[in-house]
Amino acid sequence: MGNNGRVTRPASTRAARLDQVCAAAVEVARDAITEVEPSDVGDHLRAVAEGDRVVTHYFECLLAGYRGWRWAVTVTRVARSKHVTVCETVLLPGSDALLAPGWVPWQERLKPGDLGPGDLLPTPQDDERLAPGYLLSDDPAVEEVSWELGLGRPRVLSREGRADTAQRWYDGDHGPSAPISVAAPATARCGTCGFYLPLAGALRQSFGACGNFYAPDDGRVVSADHGCGAHSETLVETAESAVEELPTVYDDSAVEAMSVSRAPGSVEAAEPGEPYGHP
């Protein structure tokens, strides 16, 4: 390519010059704000040049709930004319304006527990957590069931979906960092508990379901290194303490005198003999 410097005009970097006729049309711009009452339009803030003979006037907004907002009115005029016309009127937020939070799609606003009875939650066709059922899912449990039945589910968890699920479970209230797990004995881990029911498939090594009726995680998926005080092998050790023997105390005032039979040969001569039923 040759040098085309002579035929290419460089882009102009000259800043727009403020047109004095348009800049002086403050009342024209103020009268163009007809969406609200005149009392809702405050002081004139400034005039900004947008281009040749194009100026935007900014006015303070006094509407309730619109603190920091500004009315912007753009005016212009044709060359060699003193007549100013209005291009547009708009309400714009300033640097300290109170703004509503950004719009978030409903799929991203959902949180656990939002789905109630009767609600339907459609799953997008391109959900990265799912993969078509006819593809190899590298999950033995899924592959075995599909082979036995001759057909499979339309979609199954993808590798990304399983990794996201495992991380969410592990970091949640049923992982090793949960308060109840931290407070449990170091040996009271779910993986060694008799009530622990391992999951099938690729998550078997790390997760299972709790089957202890008395445990707080009964019926929930827990990590193998989660724990609680309801472990099947939990033993309460009690320290042996010596029993203090109290001294025997006799109360003579509570002793009742009773007559007892004398031993043989101890009968006095004056006492009659006891009948024995034979001569």
mmCIF file of C-alpha atoms in Angstrom:
data_model
loop_
_atom_site.group_PDB
_atom_site.id
_atom_site.type_symbol
_atom_site.label_atom_id
_atom_site.label_comp_id
_atom_site.label_asym_id
_atom_site.label_seq_id
_atom_site.Cartn_x
_atom_site.Cartn_y
_atom_site.Cartn_z
ATOM 1 C CA MET A 1 0.000 0.000 0.000
ATOM 2 C CA GLY A 2 1.277 3.438 -0.841
ATOM 3 C CA ASN A 3 1.279 6.617 1.112
ATOM 4 C CA ASN A 4 -2.236 8.067 0.978
ATOM 5 C CA GLY A 5 -1.596 10.922 3.396
ATOM 6 C CA ARG A 6 -2.672 13.497 0.817
ATOM 7 C CA VAL A 7 -6.150 12.032 0.282
ATOM 8 C CA THR A 8 -6.965 10.978 3.875
ATOM 9 C CA ARG A 9 -8.146 13.751 6.176
ATOM 10 C CA PRO A 10 -7.104 13.195 9.784
ATOM 11 C CA ALA A 11 -9.914 12.906 12.323
ATOM 12 C CA SER A 12 -10.644 16.180 14.019
ATOM 13 C CA THR A 13 -9.928 16.272 17.729
ATOM 14 C CA ARG A 14 -11.162 19.833 18.212
ATOM 15 C CA ALA A 15 -13.563 20.150 21.109
ATOM 16 C CA ALA A 16 -17.024 21.460 20.324
ATOM 17 C CA ARG A 17 -17.302 25.214 20.834
ATOM 18 C CA LEU A 18 -20.113 26.411 23.057
ATOM 19 C CA ASP A 19 -22.642 28.277 20.927
ATOM 20 C CA GLN A 20 -23.525 31.483 22.764
ATOM 21 C CA VAL A 21 -27.025 31.790 21.272
ATOM 22 C CA CYS A 22 -27.958 28.250 22.357
ATOM 23 C CA ALA A 23 -26.256 28.717 25.706
ATOM 24 C CA ALA A 24 -28.344 31.806 26.402
ATOM 25 C CA ALA A 25 -31.634 29.966 25.722
ATOM 26 C CA VAL A 26 -32.049 28.869 29.352
ATOM 27 C CA GLU A 27 -35.723 29.779 29.599
ATOM 28 C CA VAL A 28 -36.477 28.087 26.292
ATOM 29 C CA ALA A 29 -34.974 24.888 27.668
ATOM 30 C CA ARG A 30 -36.796 25.269 30.996
ATOM 31 C CA ASP A 31 -40.159 25.752 29.302
ATOM 32 C CA ALA A 32 -39.580 22.548 27.318
ATOM 33 C CA ILE A 33 -39.830 20.439 30.506
ATOM 34 C CA THR A 34 -43.568 19.777 30.417
ATOM 35 C CA GLU A 35 -43.676 16.304 31.998
ATOM 36 C CA VAL A 36 -43.847 17.750 35.528
ATOM 37 C CA GLU A 37 -44.968 20.879 37.310
ATOM 38 C CA PRO A 38 -42.710 23.942 37.028
ATOM 39 C CA SER A 39 -42.027 23.684 40.764
ATOM 40 C CA ASP A 40 -40.334 20.320 40.189
ATOM 41 C CA VAL A 41 -37.632 21.956 38.045
ATOM 42 C CA GLY A 42 -34.853 23.534 40.077
ATOM 43 C CA ASP A 43 -31.939 25.815 39.330
ATOM 44 C CA HIS A 44 -30.024 25.835 36.081
ATOM 45 C CA LEU A 45 -26.819 23.872 36.677
ATOM 46 C CA ARG A 46 -24.746 24.265 33.498
ATOM 47 C CA ALA A 47 -24.694 24.261 29.700
ATOM 48 C CA VAL A 48 -22.555 21.753 27.790
ATOM 49 C CA ALA A 49 -21.623 21.940 24.107
ATOM 50 C CA GLU A 50 -22.527 18.690 22.332
ATOM 51 C CA GLY A 51 -21.526 19.817 18.835
ATOM 52 C CA ASP A 52 -21.646 22.760 16.497
ATOM 53 C CA ARG A 53 -24.640 24.876 17.579
ATOM 54 C CA VAL A 54 -25.891 22.030 19.823
ATOM 55 C CA VAL A 55 -26.045 22.657 23.592
ATOM 56 C CA THR A 56 -27.515 20.657 26.488
ATOM 57 C CA HIS A 57 -28.870 22.545 29.491
ATOM 58 C CA TYR A 58 -28.997 20.767 32.874
ATOM 59 C CA PHE A 59 -31.528 21.681 35.573
ATOM 60 C CA GLU A 60 -31.888 20.419 39.125
ATOM 61 C CA CYS A 61 -34.697 17.870 39.645
ATOM 62 C CA LEU A 62 -36.883 18.497 42.707
ATOM 63 C CA LEU A 63 -39.140 15.462 42.316
ATOM 64 C CA ALA A 64 -39.544 13.393 45.478
ATOM 65 C CA GLY A 65 -37.463 10.222 45.287
ATOM 66 C CA TYR A 66 -35.173 11.571 42.538
ATOM 67 C CA ARG A 67 -32.390 13.036 44.612
ATOM 68 C CA GLY A 68 -29.292 13.642 42.487
ATOM 69 C CA TRP A 69 -31.162 13.443 39.162
ATOM 70 C CA ARG A 70 -31.045 16.210 36.542
ATOM 71 C CA TRP A 71 -33.272 17.426 33.756
ATOM 72 C CA ALA A 72 -31.325 17.552 30.472
ATOM 73 C CA VAL A 73 -32.702 19.630 27.585
ATOM 74 C CA THR A 74 -30.813 19.733 24.289
ATOM 75 C CA VAL A 75 -31.326 22.741 21.999
ATOM 76 C CA THR A 76 -29.920 23.711 18.626
ATOM 77 C CA ARG A 77 -30.220 26.271 15.837
ATOM 78 C CA VAL A 78 -29.450 26.404 12.158
ATOM 79 C CA ALA A 79 -26.548 28.439 10.810
ATOM 80 C CA ARG A 80 -27.016 32.226 10.700
ATOM 81 C CA SER A 81 -30.295 31.944 12.621
ATOM 82 C CA LYS A 82 -31.096 33.273 16.080
ATOM 83 C CA HIS A 83 -34.109 30.964 16.541
ATOM 84 C CA VAL A 84 -33.404 28.140 19.000
ATOM 85 C CA THR A 85 -35.383 24.893 18.854
ATOM 86 C CA VAL A 86 -35.595 22.004 21.335
ATOM 87 C CA CYS A 87 -34.235 18.608 20.281
ATOM 88 C CA GLU A 88 -35.098 16.408 23.285
ATOM 89 C CA THR A 89 -35.846 16.454 27.000
ATOM 90 C CA VAL A 90 -34.790 13.675 29.341
ATOM 91 C CA LEU A 91 -34.264 12.974 33.041
ATOM 92 C CA LEU A 92 -30.732 11.689 33.736
ATOM 93 C CA PRO A 93 -29.047 10.465 36.943
ATOM 94 C CA GLY A 94 -26.159 12.431 38.361
ATOM 95 C CA SER A 95 -23.052 11.136 40.093
ATOM 96 C CA ASP A 96 -24.817 10.965 43.471
ATOM 97 C CA ALA A 97 -28.232 9.864 42.175
ATOM 98 C CA LEU A 98 -30.210 7.171 43.923
ATOM 99 C CA LEU A 99 -30.495 4.334 41.397
ATOM 100 C CA ALA A 100 -32.414 1.086 41.385
ATOM 101 C CA PRO A 101 -30.275 -2.065 41.429
ATOM 102 C CA GLY A 102 -29.340 -3.506 38.083
ATOM 103 C CA TRP A 103 -31.764 -5.896 36.450
ATOM 104 C CA VAL A 104 -30.923 -9.543 37.009
ATOM 105 C CA PRO A 105 -32.551 -12.374 34.982
ATOM 106 C CA TRP A 106 -34.987 -14.457 37.002
ATOM 107 C CA GLN A 107 -32.815 -17.569 36.607
ATOM 108 C CA GLU A 108 -30.036 -15.771 38.497
ATOM 109 C CA ARG A 109 -32.376 -14.361 41.155
ATOM 110 C CA LEU A 110 -33.630 -17.761 42.280
ATOM 111 C CA LYS A 111 -32.394 -19.018 45.624
ATOM 112 C CA PRO A 112 -32.790 -22.359 47.411
ATOM 113 C CA GLY A 113 -36.230 -22.521 48.965
ATOM 114 C CA ASP A 114 -37.939 -20.179 46.466
ATOM 115 C CA LEU A 115 -39.659 -23.063 44.681
ATOM 116 C CA GLY A 116 -42.960 -23.864 46.383
ATOM 117 C CA PRO A 117 -45.796 -26.350 45.852
ATOM 118 C CA GLY A 118 -47.273 -25.982 42.379
ATOM 119 C CA ASP A 119 -44.382 -23.881 41.026
ATOM 120 C CA LEU A 120 -42.683 -24.904 37.778
ATOM 121 C CA LEU A 121 -38.993 -24.260 37.116
ATOM 122 C CA PRO A 122 -38.119 -24.908 33.450
ATOM 123 C CA THR A 123 -34.523 -25.867 32.735
ATOM 124 C CA PRO A 124 -32.819 -24.172 29.760
ATOM 125 C CA GLN A 125 -31.930 -26.420 26.860
ATOM 126 C CA ASP A 126 -28.332 -25.188 26.943
ATOM 127 C CA ASP A 127 -27.865 -25.665 30.707
ATOM 128 C CA GLU A 128 -24.169 -26.490 31.131
ATOM 129 C CA ARG A 129 -24.976 -28.598 34.199
ATOM 130 C CA LEU A 130 -26.718 -31.175 32.001
ATOM 131 C CA ALA A 131 -25.611 -33.322 29.098
ATOM 132 C CA PRO A 132 -27.674 -35.421 26.658
ATOM 133 C CA GLY A 133 -28.367 -38.882 28.012
ATOM 134 C CA TYR A 134 -27.036 -40.610 24.891
ATOM 135 C CA LEU A 135 -23.560 -39.222 25.544
ATOM 136 C CA LEU A 136 -21.084 -40.926 27.826
ATOM 137 C CA SER A 137 -21.392 -39.225 31.174
ATOM 138 C CA ASP A 138 -18.265 -40.840 32.751
ATOM 139 C CA ASP A 139 -20.524 -41.736 35.696
ATOM 140 C CA PRO A 140 -20.675 -45.530 36.153
ATOM 141 C CA ALA A 141 -24.074 -45.412 37.856
ATOM 142 C CA VAL A 142 -25.653 -43.605 34.906
ATOM 143 C CA GLU A 143 -24.045 -45.862 32.327
ATOM 144 C CA GLU A 144 -25.103 -49.075 34.095
ATOM 145 C CA VAL A 145 -28.748 -48.041 34.391
ATOM 146 C CA SER A 146 -28.916 -46.927 30.764
ATOM 147 C CA TRP A 147 -27.451 -50.252 29.649
ATOM 148 C CA GLU A 148 -29.806 -52.354 31.763
ATOM 149 C CA LEU A 149 -32.987 -50.563 30.707
ATOM 150 C CA GLY A 150 -31.996 -50.081 27.109
ATOM 151 C CA LEU A 151 -32.879 -46.422 27.393
ATOM 152 C CA GLY A 152 -31.816 -43.558 29.580
ATOM 153 C CA ARG A 153 -32.957 -40.222 30.836
ATOM 154 C CA PRO A 154 -33.065 -37.450 28.238
ATOM 155 C CA ARG A 155 -30.383 -35.541 30.138
ATOM 156 C CA VAL A 156 -28.007 -36.332 32.972
ATOM 157 C CA LEU A 157 -25.575 -34.303 35.043
ATOM 158 C CA SER A 158 -22.520 -33.247 33.099
ATOM 159 C CA ARG A 159 -19.040 -33.199 34.575
ATOM 160 C CA GLU A 160 -19.377 -29.469 35.229
ATOM 161 C CA GLY A 161 -22.762 -30.054 36.851
ATOM 162 C CA ARG A 162 -21.410 -32.715 39.206
ATOM 163 C CA ALA A 163 -18.396 -30.600 40.138
ATOM 164 C CA ASP A 164 -20.626 -27.616 40.908
ATOM 165 C CA THR A 165 -22.992 -29.768 42.969
ATOM 166 C CA ALA A 166 -20.190 -31.409 44.922
ATOM 167 C CA GLN A 167 -18.559 -28.067 45.722
ATOM 168 C CA ARG A 168 -21.885 -26.567 46.830
ATOM 169 C CA TRP A 169 -22.638 -29.523 49.125
ATOM 170 C CA TYR A 170 -19.111 -29.564 50.516
ATOM 171 C CA ASP A 171 -19.150 -25.846 51.349
ATOM 172 C CA GLY A 172 -22.687 -25.914 52.746
ATOM 173 C CA ASP A 173 -24.258 -26.839 56.068
ATOM 174 C CA HIS A 174 -23.611 -30.549 55.547
ATOM 175 C CA GLY A 175 -19.885 -30.383 54.874
ATOM 176 C CA PRO A 176 -16.878 -30.560 57.198
ATOM 177 C CA SER A 177 -16.963 -26.826 57.981
ATOM 178 C CA ALA A 178 -20.491 -26.825 59.411
ATOM 179 C CA PRO A 179 -20.651 -25.774 63.090
ATOM 180 C CA ILE A 180 -22.097 -29.126 64.180
ATOM 181 C CA SER A 181 -19.283 -30.945 62.370
ATOM 182 C CA VAL A 182 -16.555 -28.777 63.865
ATOM 183 C CA ALA A 183 -17.960 -29.327 67.377
ATOM 184 C CA ALA A 184 -18.155 -33.114 66.947
ATOM 185 C CA PRO A 185 -15.284 -35.415 68.023
ATOM 186 C CA ALA A 186 -12.561 -35.867 65.442
ATOM 187 C CA THR A 187 -13.386 -39.569 65.111
ATOM 188 C CA ALA A 188 -17.134 -38.985 64.641
ATOM 189 C CA ARG A 189 -17.036 -38.693 60.840
ATOM 190 C CA CYS A 190 -19.954 -39.742 58.641
ATOM 191 C CA GLY A 191 -17.815 -41.984 56.457
ATOM 192 C CA THR A 192 -17.242 -44.346 59.398
ATOM 193 C CA CYS A 193 -20.803 -44.177 60.773
ATOM 194 C CA GLY A 194 -23.132 -47.157 60.526
ATOM 195 C CA PHE A 195 -26.016 -44.891 59.546
ATOM 196 C CA TYR A 196 -24.124 -43.519 56.518
ATOM 197 C CA LEU A 197 -25.574 -44.543 53.134
ATOM 198 C CA PRO A 198 -23.048 -43.839 50.333
ATOM 199 C CA LEU A 199 -24.340 -42.390 47.079
ATOM 200 C CA ALA A 200 -23.998 -44.285 43.832
ATOM 201 C CA GLY A 201 -21.801 -43.239 40.959
ATOM 202 C CA ALA A 202 -18.956 -40.755 40.799
ATOM 203 C CA LEU A 203 -19.952 -39.015 44.053
ATOM 204 C CA ARG A 204 -19.857 -42.209 46.095
ATOM 205 C CA GLN A 205 -16.387 -41.581 47.500
ATOM 206 C CA SER A 206 -17.286 -38.183 48.909
ATOM 207 C CA PHE A 207 -21.005 -38.099 49.747
ATOM 208 C CA GLY A 208 -23.800 -40.157 51.204
ATOM 209 C CA ALA A 209 -27.164 -39.838 52.916
ATOM 210 C CA CYS A 210 -27.670 -39.822 56.681
ATOM 211 C CA GLY A 211 -30.060 -42.512 57.925
ATOM 212 C CA ASN A 212 -29.980 -41.773 61.648
ATOM 213 C CA PHE A 213 -33.441 -40.807 62.893
ATOM 214 C CA TYR A 214 -31.959 -38.846 65.796
ATOM 215 C CA ALA A 215 -29.288 -37.007 63.810
ATOM 216 C CA PRO A 216 -29.934 -33.419 62.642
ATOM 217 C CA ASP A 217 -28.928 -34.402 59.083
ATOM 218 C CA ASP A 218 -31.328 -37.346 58.809
ATOM 219 C CA GLY A 219 -32.430 -37.770 55.193
ATOM 220 C CA ARG A 220 -29.893 -35.261 53.865
ATOM 221 C CA VAL A 221 -26.772 -35.645 51.759
ATOM 222 C CA VAL A 222 -23.624 -35.194 53.854
ATOM 223 C CA SER A 223 -19.941 -35.325 53.018
ATOM 224 C CA ALA A 224 -17.908 -38.281 54.183
ATOM 225 C CA ASP A 225 -15.855 -36.036 56.478
ATOM 226 C CA HIS A 226 -18.929 -34.361 57.966
ATOM 227 C CA GLY A 227 -19.726 -35.339 61.545
ATOM 228 C CA CYS A 228 -22.055 -34.972 64.480
ATOM 229 C CA GLY A 229 -22.548 -36.297 67.972
ATOM 230 C CA ALA A 230 -24.982 -39.020 66.822
ATOM 231 C CA HIS A 231 -22.213 -41.174 65.296
ATOM 232 C CA SER A 232 -22.962 -44.879 65.588
ATOM 233 C CA GLU A 233 -19.678 -45.541 67.411
ATOM 234 C CA THR A 234 -19.887 -42.643 69.823
ATOM 235 C CA LEU A 235 -19.043 -43.775 73.365
ATOM 236 C CA VAL A 236 -19.459 -41.599 76.389
ATOM 237 C CA GLU A 237 -16.481 -42.131 78.674
ATOM 238 C CA THR A 238 -17.137 -41.619 82.364
ATOM 239 C CA ALA A 239 -14.306 -41.211 84.814
ATOM 240 C CA GLU A 240 -14.320 -43.727 87.684
ATOM 241 C CA SER A 241 -14.599 -42.115 91.091
ATOM 242 C CA ALA A 242 -14.114 -43.784 94.451
ATOM 243 C CA VAL A 243 -17.249 -44.275 96.545
ATOM 244 C CA GLU A 244 -16.938 -42.701 99.928
ATOM 245 C CA GLU A 245 -18.159 -44.989 102.720
ATOM 246 C CA LEU A 246 -20.016 -43.182 105.452
ATOM 247 C CA PRO A 247 -19.515 -44.328 109.067
ATOM 248 C CA THR A 248 -22.255 -46.519 110.516
ATOM 249 C CA VAL A 249 -24.329 -44.691 113.084
ATOM 250 C CA TYR A 250 -26.531 -46.477 115.610
ATOM 251 C CA ASP A 251 -29.402 -44.721 117.272
ATOM 252 C CA ASP A 252 -30.130 -46.468 120.578
ATOM 253 C CA SER A 253 -33.386 -44.587 121.057
ATOM 254 C CA ALA A 254 -34.810 -46.285 117.986
ATOM 255 C CA VAL A 255 -33.894 -49.810 119.114
ATOM 256 C CA GLU A 256 -36.935 -51.874 120.124
ATOM 257 C CA ALA A 257 -36.319 -54.626 122.710
ATOM 258 C CA MET A 258 -37.705 -58.025 121.649
ATOM 259 C CA SER A 259 -37.767 -61.395 123.414
ATOM 260 C CA VAL A 260 -35.920 -64.199 121.659
ATOM 261 C CA SER A 261 -35.860 -67.934 122.223
ATOM 262 C CA ARG A 262 -33.010 -69.205 124.374
ATOM 263 C CA ALA A 263 -30.624 -71.773 123.154
ATOM 264 C CA PRO A 264 -31.204 -75.441 124.197
ATOM 265 C CA GLY A 265 -30.257 -76.060 127.838
ATOM 266 C CA SER A 266 -30.639 -72.450 128.794
ATOM 267 C CA VAL A 267 -34.144 -72.817 130.328
ATOM 268 C CA GLU A 268 -34.214 -71.996 133.999
ATOM 269 C CA ALA A 269 -35.518 -74.579 136.441
ATOM 270 C CA ALA A 270 -38.434 -72.446 137.536
ATOM 271 C CA GLU A 271 -39.837 -72.186 134.017
ATOM 272 C CA PRO A 272 -42.233 -74.910 132.798
ATOM 273 C CA GLY A 273 -40.965 -77.214 130.128
ATOM 274 C CA GLU A 274 -42.007 -76.843 126.513
ATOM 275 C CA PRO A 275 -44.267 -79.535 125.119
ATOM 276 C CA TYR A 276 -42.622 -81.550 122.335
ATOM 277 C CA GLY A 277 -45.653 -83.698 121.440
ATOM 278 C CA HIS A 278 -44.254 -87.049 122.756
ATOM 279 C CA PRO A 279 -43.867 -88.572 126.254
#
